[in-house]
């Protein structure tokens, strides 16, 4: 018996999440999360479909990026997370 009314249970896309965990020269050395776009209602339907004349507002999904540097693999051994990276 599931009386929960959560919107995320229906399989709809909730947003976009980008992950950048590979160390490289010139990259930040700390972990951070940056918002790229907030979620909001657009004033009109932005889909470029000539058969759809629906001008109803459309939800624009949020997006963010998680930037970090995990320990790289060395000497052919797989990269394993250190305790401080978990």
PDB file of N, CA and C in Angstrom:
ATOM      1  N   UNK A   1       0.854  -1.178   0.000  1.00  0.00           N
ATOM      2  CA  UNK A   1       0.000   0.000   0.000  1.00  0.00           C
ATOM      3  C   UNK A   1       0.900   1.241   0.000  1.00  0.00           C
ATOM      4  N   UNK A   2       0.983   1.912  -1.136  1.00  0.00           N
ATOM      5  CA  UNK A   2       1.853   3.078  -1.265  1.00  0.00           C
ATOM      6  C   UNK A   2       0.998   4.330  -1.395  1.00  0.00           C
ATOM      7  N   UNK A   3       0.823   5.036  -0.274  1.00  0.00           N
ATOM      8  CA  UNK A   3       0.032   6.270  -0.278  1.00  0.00           C
ATOM      9  C   UNK A   3       0.901   7.493  -0.498  1.00  0.00           C
ATOM     10  N   UNK A   4       2.210   7.289  -0.760  1.00  0.00           N
ATOM     11  CA  UNK A   4       3.129   8.393  -1.005  1.00  0.00           C
ATOM     12  C   UNK A   4       2.794   9.083  -2.315  1.00  0.00           C
ATOM     13  N   UNK A   5       2.811  10.417  -2.340  1.00  0.00           N
ATOM     14  CA  UNK A   5       2.497  11.169  -3.540  1.00  0.00           C
ATOM     15  C   UNK A   5       3.737  11.885  -4.061  1.00  0.00           C
ATOM     16  N   UNK A   6       4.865  11.160  -4.112  1.00  0.00           N
ATOM     17  CA  UNK A   6       6.116  11.748  -4.601  1.00  0.00           C
ATOM     18  C   UNK A   6       6.108  11.811  -6.118  1.00  0.00           C
ATOM     19  N   UNK A   7       6.507  12.962  -6.668  1.00  0.00           N
ATOM     20  CA  UNK A   7       6.558  13.133  -8.114  1.00  0.00           C
ATOM     21  C   UNK A   7       7.658  12.313  -8.770  1.00  0.00           C
ATOM     22  N   UNK A   8       8.703  11.953  -8.025  1.00  0.00           N
ATOM     23  CA  UNK A   8       9.824  11.244  -8.623  1.00  0.00           C
ATOM     24  C   UNK A   8       9.592   9.743  -8.762  1.00  0.00           C
ATOM     25  N   UNK A   9       8.456   9.239  -8.337  1.00  0.00           N
ATOM     26  CA  UNK A   9       8.170   7.815  -8.438  1.00  0.00           C
ATOM     27  C   UNK A   9       7.634   7.407  -9.803  1.00  0.00           C
ATOM     28  N   UNK A  10       7.303   8.372 -10.670  1.00  0.00           N
ATOM     29  CA  UNK A  10       6.690   8.025 -11.949  1.00  0.00           C
ATOM     30  C   UNK A  10       7.700   7.863 -13.076  1.00  0.00           C
ATOM     31  N   UNK A  11       8.996   7.998 -12.791  1.00  0.00           N
ATOM     32  CA  UNK A  11      10.016   7.798 -13.794  1.00  0.00           C
ATOM     33  C   UNK A  11      10.314   9.014 -14.644  1.00  0.00           C
ATOM     34  N   UNK A  12       9.699  10.158 -14.361  1.00  0.00           N
ATOM     35  CA  UNK A  12       9.967  11.373 -15.124  1.00  0.00           C
ATOM     36  C   UNK A  12      11.358  11.915 -14.801  1.00  0.00           C
ATOM     37  N   UNK A  13      11.964  12.561 -15.782  1.00  0.00           N
ATOM     38  CA  UNK A  13      13.255  13.192 -15.603  1.00  0.00           C
ATOM     39  C   UNK A  13      13.120  14.356 -14.627  1.00  0.00           C
ATOM     40  N   UNK A  14      13.989  14.409 -13.602  1.00  0.00           N
ATOM     41  CA  UNK A  14      13.914  15.445 -12.574  1.00  0.00           C
ATOM     42  C   UNK A  14      14.885  16.590 -12.814  1.00  0.00           C
ATOM     43  N   UNK A  15      15.948  16.359 -13.573  1.00  0.00           N
ATOM     44  CA  UNK A  15      16.944  17.384 -13.828  1.00  0.00           C
ATOM     45  C   UNK A  15      18.163  16.770 -14.481  1.00  0.00           C
ATOM     46  N   UNK A  16      19.202  17.595 -14.641  1.00  0.00           N
ATOM     47  CA  UNK A  16      20.442  17.153 -15.275  1.00  0.00           C
ATOM     48  C   UNK A  16      21.589  17.315 -14.285  1.00  0.00           C
ATOM     49  N   UNK A  17      22.438  16.285 -14.222  1.00  0.00           N
ATOM     50  CA  UNK A  17      23.556  16.265 -13.290  1.00  0.00           C
ATOM     51  C   UNK A  17      24.810  15.882 -14.064  1.00  0.00           C
ATOM     52  N   UNK A  18      25.799  16.761 -14.081  1.00  0.00           N
ATOM     53  CA  UNK A  18      27.064  16.504 -14.756  1.00  0.00           C
ATOM     54  C   UNK A  18      28.119  16.197 -13.703  1.00  0.00           C
ATOM     55  N   UNK A  19      28.981  15.241 -13.996  1.00  0.00           N
ATOM     56  CA  UNK A  19      30.001  14.791 -13.058  1.00  0.00           C
ATOM     57  C   UNK A  19      31.361  14.868 -13.725  1.00  0.00           C
ATOM     58  N   UNK A  20      32.276  15.621 -13.119  1.00  0.00           N
ATOM     59  CA  UNK A  20      33.641  15.776 -13.633  1.00  0.00           C
ATOM     60  C   UNK A  20      34.600  15.385 -12.514  1.00  0.00           C
ATOM     61  N   UNK A  21      35.053  14.142 -12.524  1.00  0.00           N
ATOM     62  CA  UNK A  21      35.854  13.617 -11.408  1.00  0.00           C
ATOM     63  C   UNK A  21      37.288  13.267 -11.805  1.00  0.00           C
ATOM     64  N   UNK A  22      37.682  13.568 -13.036  1.00  0.00           N
ATOM     65  CA  UNK A  22      39.015  13.196 -13.480  1.00  0.00           C
ATOM     66  C   UNK A  22      39.995  14.350 -13.282  1.00  0.00           C
ATOM     67  N   UNK A  23      41.096  14.104 -12.574  1.00  0.00           N
ATOM     68  CA  UNK A  23      42.088  15.162 -12.346  1.00  0.00           C
ATOM     69  C   UNK A  23      42.815  15.505 -13.647  1.00  0.00           C
ATOM     70  N   UNK A  24      43.110  16.775 -13.830  1.00  0.00           N
ATOM     71  CA  UNK A  24      43.900  17.232 -14.966  1.00  0.00           C
ATOM     72  C   UNK A  24      44.560  18.555 -14.617  1.00  0.00           C
ATOM     73  N   UNK A  25      45.591  18.887 -15.344  1.00  0.00           N
ATOM     74  CA  UNK A  25      46.361  20.091 -15.085  1.00  0.00           C
ATOM     75  C   UNK A  25      45.475  21.334 -15.230  1.00  0.00           C
ATOM     76  N   UNK A  26      45.591  22.243 -14.242  1.00  0.00           N
ATOM     77  CA  UNK A  26      44.840  23.489 -14.270  1.00  0.00           C
ATOM     78  C   UNK A  26      43.440  23.419 -13.669  1.00  0.00           C
ATOM     79  N   UNK A  27      43.034  22.249 -13.243  1.00  0.00           N
ATOM     80  CA  UNK A  27      41.698  22.075 -12.670  1.00  0.00           C
ATOM     81  C   UNK A  27      41.732  22.386 -11.176  1.00  0.00           C
ATOM     82  N   UNK A  28      40.591  22.835 -10.635  1.00  0.00           N
ATOM     83  CA  UNK A  28      40.476  23.052  -9.189  1.00  0.00           C
ATOM     84  C   UNK A  28      40.944  21.822  -8.433  1.00  0.00           C
ATOM     85  N   UNK A  29      41.516  22.027  -7.262  1.00  0.00           N
ATOM     86  CA  UNK A  29      41.985  20.891  -6.468  1.00  0.00           C
ATOM     87  C   UNK A  29      40.985  20.516  -5.375  1.00  0.00           C
ATOM     88  N   UNK A  30      39.867  21.199  -5.281  1.00  0.00           N
ATOM     89  CA  UNK A  30      38.869  20.908  -4.249  1.00  0.00           C
ATOM     90  C   UNK A  30      37.565  20.425  -4.892  1.00  0.00           C
ATOM     91  N   UNK A  31      36.724  19.847  -4.068  1.00  0.00           N
ATOM     92  CA  UNK A  31      35.412  19.363  -4.488  1.00  0.00           C
ATOM     93  C   UNK A  31      34.424  20.515  -4.452  1.00  0.00           C
ATOM     94  N   UNK A  32      33.588  20.648  -5.479  1.00  0.00           N
ATOM     95  CA  UNK A  32      32.576  21.700  -5.459  1.00  0.00           C
ATOM     96  C   UNK A  32      31.399  21.322  -6.355  1.00  0.00           C
ATOM     97  N   UNK A  33      30.269  21.930  -6.082  1.00  0.00           N
ATOM     98  CA  UNK A  33      29.061  21.743  -6.884  1.00  0.00           C
ATOM     99  C   UNK A  33      28.599  23.119  -7.328  1.00  0.00           C
ATOM    100  N   UNK A  34      28.386  23.266  -8.632  1.00  0.00           N
ATOM    101  CA  UNK A  34      27.927  24.539  -9.182  1.00  0.00           C
ATOM    102  C   UNK A  34      26.553  24.365  -9.809  1.00  0.00           C
ATOM    103  N   UNK A  35      25.631  25.235  -9.460  1.00  0.00           N
ATOM    104  CA  UNK A  35      24.345  25.208 -10.169  1.00  0.00           C
ATOM    105  C   UNK A  35      24.541  25.809 -11.566  1.00  0.00           C
ATOM    106  N   UNK A  36      23.998  25.172 -12.569  1.00  0.00           N
ATOM    107  CA  UNK A  36      24.097  25.680 -13.935  1.00  0.00           C
ATOM    108  C   UNK A  36      22.811  26.353 -14.381  1.00  0.00           C
ATOM    109  N   UNK A  37      21.681  25.805 -13.930  1.00  0.00           N
ATOM    110  CA  UNK A  37      20.384  26.371 -14.301  1.00  0.00           C
ATOM    111  C   UNK A  37      19.362  25.977 -13.241  1.00  0.00           C
ATOM    112  N   UNK A  38      18.564  26.934 -12.758  1.00  0.00           N
ATOM    113  CA  UNK A  38      17.510  26.584 -11.802  1.00  0.00           C
ATOM    114  C   UNK A  38      16.301  26.001 -12.539  1.00  0.00           C
ATOM    115  N   UNK A  39      15.423  25.402 -11.801  1.00  0.00           N
ATOM    116  CA  UNK A  39      14.163  24.928 -12.360  1.00  0.00           C
ATOM    117  C   UNK A  39      13.171  26.081 -12.351  1.00  0.00           C
ATOM    118  N   UNK A  40      12.419  26.221 -13.442  1.00  0.00           N
ATOM    119  CA  UNK A  40      11.419  27.285 -13.515  1.00  0.00           C
ATOM    120  C   UNK A  40      10.371  26.949 -14.568  1.00  0.00           C
ATOM    121  N   UNK A  41       9.299  27.685 -14.558  1.00  0.00           N
ATOM    122  CA  UNK A  41       8.249  27.551 -15.556  1.00  0.00           C
ATOM    123  C   UNK A  41       8.496  28.578 -16.655  1.00  0.00           C
ATOM    124  N   UNK A  42       8.625  28.118 -17.891  1.00  0.00           N
ATOM    125  CA  UNK A  42       8.779  29.055 -19.002  1.00  0.00           C
ATOM    126  C   UNK A  42       7.398  29.624 -19.336  1.00  0.00           C
ATOM    127  N   UNK A  43       7.337  30.842 -19.848  1.00  0.00           N
ATOM    128  CA  UNK A  43       6.037  31.433 -20.151  1.00  0.00           C
ATOM    129  C   UNK A  43       5.303  30.732 -21.290  1.00  0.00           C
ATOM    130  N   UNK A  44       6.026  30.059 -22.182  1.00  0.00           N
ATOM    131  CA  UNK A  44       5.400  29.381 -23.321  1.00  0.00           C
ATOM    132  C   UNK A  44       6.083  28.057 -23.574  1.00  0.00           C
ATOM    133  N   UNK A  45       5.413  27.202 -24.299  1.00  0.00           N
ATOM    134  CA  UNK A  45       5.985  25.923 -24.698  1.00  0.00           C
ATOM    135  C   UNK A  45       7.068  26.203 -25.730  1.00  0.00           C
ATOM    136  N   UNK A  46       8.315  25.837 -25.443  1.00  0.00           N
ATOM    137  CA  UNK A  46       9.444  26.165 -26.310  1.00  0.00           C
ATOM    138  C   UNK A  46       9.761  25.093 -27.348  1.00  0.00           C
ATOM    139  N   UNK A  47       8.989  24.030 -27.416  1.00  0.00           N
ATOM    140  CA  UNK A  47       9.295  22.971 -28.373  1.00  0.00           C
ATOM    141  C   UNK A  47       9.045  23.477 -29.792  1.00  0.00           C
ATOM    142  N   UNK A  48       9.989  23.213 -30.679  1.00  0.00           N
ATOM    143  CA  UNK A  48       9.882  23.635 -32.073  1.00  0.00           C
ATOM    144  C   UNK A  48       9.134  22.586 -32.873  1.00  0.00           C
ATOM    145  N   UNK A  49       7.852  22.488 -32.634  1.00  0.00           N
ATOM    146  CA  UNK A  49       7.016  21.520 -33.322  1.00  0.00           C
ATOM    147  C   UNK A  49       5.847  22.282 -33.923  1.00  0.00           C
ATOM    148  N   UNK A  50       5.806  22.379 -35.254  1.00  0.00           N
ATOM    149  CA  UNK A  50       4.755  23.143 -35.934  1.00  0.00           C
ATOM    150  C   UNK A  50       3.374  22.556 -35.738  1.00  0.00           C
ATOM    151  N   UNK A  51       3.291  21.268 -35.398  1.00  0.00           N
ATOM    152  CA  UNK A  51       1.993  20.633 -35.188  1.00  0.00           C
ATOM    153  C   UNK A  51       1.459  20.870 -33.788  1.00  0.00           C
ATOM    154  N   UNK A  52       2.253  21.467 -32.926  1.00  0.00           N
ATOM    155  CA  UNK A  52       1.850  21.680 -31.542  1.00  0.00           C
ATOM    156  C   UNK A  52       1.658  23.174 -31.309  1.00  0.00           C
ATOM    157  N   UNK A  53       0.421  23.596 -31.206  1.00  0.00           N
ATOM    158  CA  UNK A  53       0.111  25.007 -30.972  1.00  0.00           C
ATOM    159  C   UNK A  53      -0.179  25.287 -29.511  1.00  0.00           C
ATOM    160  N   UNK A  54       0.263  24.424 -28.654  1.00  0.00           N
ATOM    161  CA  UNK A  54       0.025  24.565 -27.221  1.00  0.00           C
ATOM    162  C   UNK A  54       0.974  25.624 -26.656  1.00  0.00           C
ATOM    163  N   UNK A  55       0.417  26.724 -26.153  1.00  0.00           N
ATOM    164  CA  UNK A  55       1.244  27.780 -25.551  1.00  0.00           C
ATOM    165  C   UNK A  55       1.259  27.697 -24.036  1.00  0.00           C
ATOM    166  N   UNK A  56       0.949  26.532 -23.504  1.00  0.00           N
ATOM    167  CA  UNK A  56       0.942  26.354 -22.050  1.00  0.00           C
ATOM    168  C   UNK A  56       2.360  26.449 -21.511  1.00  0.00           C
ATOM    169  N   UNK A  57       2.529  26.941 -20.277  1.00  0.00           N
ATOM    170  CA  UNK A  57       3.870  26.995 -19.674  1.00  0.00           C
ATOM    171  C   UNK A  57       4.499  25.605 -19.608  1.00  0.00           C
ATOM    172  N   UNK A  58       5.797  25.564 -19.712  1.00  0.00           N
ATOM    173  CA  UNK A  58       6.534  24.306 -19.654  1.00  0.00           C
ATOM    174  C   UNK A  58       7.601  24.408 -18.579  1.00  0.00           C
ATOM    175  N   UNK A  59       7.769  23.346 -17.813  1.00  0.00           N
ATOM    176  CA  UNK A  59       8.793  23.316 -16.763  1.00  0.00           C
ATOM    177  C   UNK A  59      10.161  23.125 -17.395  1.00  0.00           C
ATOM    178  N   UNK A  60      11.116  23.993 -17.040  1.00  0.00           N
ATOM    179  CA  UNK A  60      12.508  23.863 -17.461  1.00  0.00           C
ATOM    180  C   UNK A  60      13.249  23.163 -16.320  1.00  0.00           C
ATOM    181  N   UNK A  61      13.939  22.091 -16.654  1.00  0.00           N
ATOM    182  CA  UNK A  61      14.586  21.265 -15.635  1.00  0.00           C
ATOM    183  C   UNK A  61      15.877  21.899 -15.117  1.00  0.00           C
ATOM    184  N   UNK A  62      16.196  21.693 -13.838  1.00  0.00           N
ATOM    185  CA  UNK A  62      17.440  22.233 -13.271  1.00  0.00           C
ATOM    186  C   UNK A  62      18.646  21.437 -13.761  1.00  0.00           C
ATOM    187  N   UNK A  63      19.822  22.062 -13.655  1.00  0.00           N
ATOM    188  CA  UNK A  63      21.074  21.397 -14.019  1.00  0.00           C
ATOM    189  C   UNK A  63      22.170  21.862 -13.065  1.00  0.00           C
ATOM    190  N   UNK A  64      23.076  20.931 -12.710  1.00  0.00           N
ATOM    191  CA  UNK A  64      24.226  21.283 -11.871  1.00  0.00           C
ATOM    192  C   UNK A  64      25.405  20.404 -12.262  1.00  0.00           C
ATOM    193  N   UNK A  65      26.604  20.809 -11.818  1.00  0.00           N
ATOM    194  CA  UNK A  65      27.815  20.035 -12.084  1.00  0.00           C
ATOM    195  C   UNK A  65      28.550  19.809 -10.764  1.00  0.00           C
ATOM    196  N   UNK A  66      29.042  18.598 -10.574  1.00  0.00           N
ATOM    197  CA  UNK A  66      29.862  18.238  -9.415  1.00  0.00           C
ATOM    198  C   UNK A  66      31.285  18.071  -9.937  1.00  0.00           C
ATOM    199  N   UNK A  67      32.193  18.933  -9.463  1.00  0.00           N
ATOM    200  CA  UNK A  67      33.580  18.906  -9.912  1.00  0.00           C
ATOM    201  C   UNK A  67      34.462  18.398  -8.779  1.00  0.00           C
ATOM    202  N   UNK A  68      35.299  17.430  -9.071  1.00  0.00           N
ATOM    203  CA  UNK A  68      36.195  16.891  -8.060  1.00  0.00           C
ATOM    204  C   UNK A  68      37.390  16.227  -8.713  1.00  0.00           C
ATOM    205  N   UNK A  69      38.290  15.734  -7.926  1.00  0.00           N
ATOM    206  CA  UNK A  69      39.491  15.056  -8.404  1.00  0.00           C
ATOM    207  C   UNK A  69      39.667  13.763  -7.627  1.00  0.00           C
ATOM    208  N   UNK A  70      39.306  12.655  -8.227  1.00  0.00           N
ATOM    209  CA  UNK A  70      39.522  11.373  -7.573  1.00  0.00           C
ATOM    210  C   UNK A  70      40.929  10.886  -7.877  1.00  0.00           C
ATOM    211  N   UNK A  71      41.412   9.992  -7.044  1.00  0.00           N
ATOM    212  CA  UNK A  71      42.757   9.461  -7.191  1.00  0.00           C
ATOM    213  C   UNK A  71      42.887   8.741  -8.532  1.00  0.00           C
ATOM    214  N   UNK A  72      43.862   9.128  -9.364  1.00  0.00           N
ATOM    215  CA  UNK A  72      44.029   8.461 -10.662  1.00  0.00           C
ATOM    216  C   UNK A  72      44.641   7.081 -10.503  1.00  0.00           C
ATOM    217  N   UNK A  73      44.464   6.227 -11.500  1.00  0.00           N
ATOM    218  CA  UNK A  73      45.098   4.907 -11.467  1.00  0.00           C
ATOM    219  C   UNK A  73      46.598   5.071 -11.711  1.00  0.00           C
ATOM    220  N   UNK A  74      47.363   4.132 -11.172  1.00  0.00           N
ATOM    221  CA  UNK A  74      48.827   4.191 -11.304  1.00  0.00           C
ATOM    222  C   UNK A  74      49.378   2.796 -11.566  1.00  0.00           C
ATOM    223  N   UNK A  75      50.372   2.742 -12.411  1.00  0.00           N
ATOM    224  CA  UNK A  75      51.094   1.494 -12.698  1.00  0.00           C
ATOM    225  C   UNK A  75      50.160   0.358 -13.101  1.00  0.00           C
ATOM    226  N   UNK A  76      49.118   0.656 -13.846  1.00  0.00           N
ATOM    227  CA  UNK A  76      48.197  -0.368 -14.320  1.00  0.00           C
ATOM    228  C   UNK A  76      47.194  -0.847 -13.284  1.00  0.00           C
ATOM    229  N   UNK A  77      47.281  -0.333 -12.068  1.00  0.00           N
ATOM    230  CA  UNK A  77      46.328  -0.720 -11.014  1.00  0.00           C
ATOM    231  C   UNK A  77      45.078   0.146 -11.145  1.00  0.00           C
ATOM    232  N   UNK A  78      43.912  -0.390 -10.801  1.00  0.00           N
ATOM    233  CA  UNK A  78      42.696   0.426 -10.903  1.00  0.00           C
ATOM    234  C   UNK A  78      42.691   1.571  -9.900  1.00  0.00           C
ATOM    235  N   UNK A  79      41.963   2.585 -10.217  1.00  0.00           N
ATOM    236  CA  UNK A  79      41.819   3.732  -9.311  1.00  0.00           C
ATOM    237  C   UNK A  79      40.825   3.352  -8.222  1.00  0.00           C
ATOM    238  N   UNK A  80      41.262   3.429  -6.987  1.00  0.00           N
ATOM    239  CA  UNK A  80      40.404   3.127  -5.849  1.00  0.00           C
ATOM    240  C   UNK A  80      40.235   4.385  -5.016  1.00  0.00           C
ATOM    241  N   UNK A  81      39.048   4.596  -4.473  1.00  0.00           N
ATOM    242  CA  UNK A  81      38.787   5.773  -3.645  1.00  0.00           C
ATOM    243  C   UNK A  81      39.531   5.687  -2.330  1.00  0.00           C
ATOM    244  N   UNK A  82      40.143   6.788  -1.944  1.00  0.00           N
ATOM    245  CA  UNK A  82      40.719   6.897  -0.615  1.00  0.00           C
ATOM    246  C   UNK A  82      39.589   7.197   0.367  1.00  0.00           C
ATOM    247  N   UNK A  83      39.823   6.931   1.650  1.00  0.00           N
ATOM    248  CA  UNK A  83      38.779   7.184   2.651  1.00  0.00           C
ATOM    249  C   UNK A  83      38.312   8.636   2.635  1.00  0.00           C
ATOM    250  N   UNK A  84      39.232   9.583   2.452  1.00  0.00           N
ATOM    251  CA  UNK A  84      38.865  11.002   2.447  1.00  0.00           C
ATOM    252  C   UNK A  84      38.078  11.407   1.200  1.00  0.00           C
ATOM    253  N   UNK A  85      38.050  10.546   0.178  1.00  0.00           N
ATOM    254  CA  UNK A  85      37.318  10.846  -1.052  1.00  0.00           C
ATOM    255  C   UNK A  85      35.881  10.329  -1.022  1.00  0.00           C
ATOM    256  N   UNK A  86      35.553   9.554  -0.008  1.00  0.00           N
ATOM    257  CA  UNK A  86      34.205   8.977   0.072  1.00  0.00           C
ATOM    258  C   UNK A  86      33.242   9.956   0.674  1.00  0.00           C
TER     259      UNK A  86
END
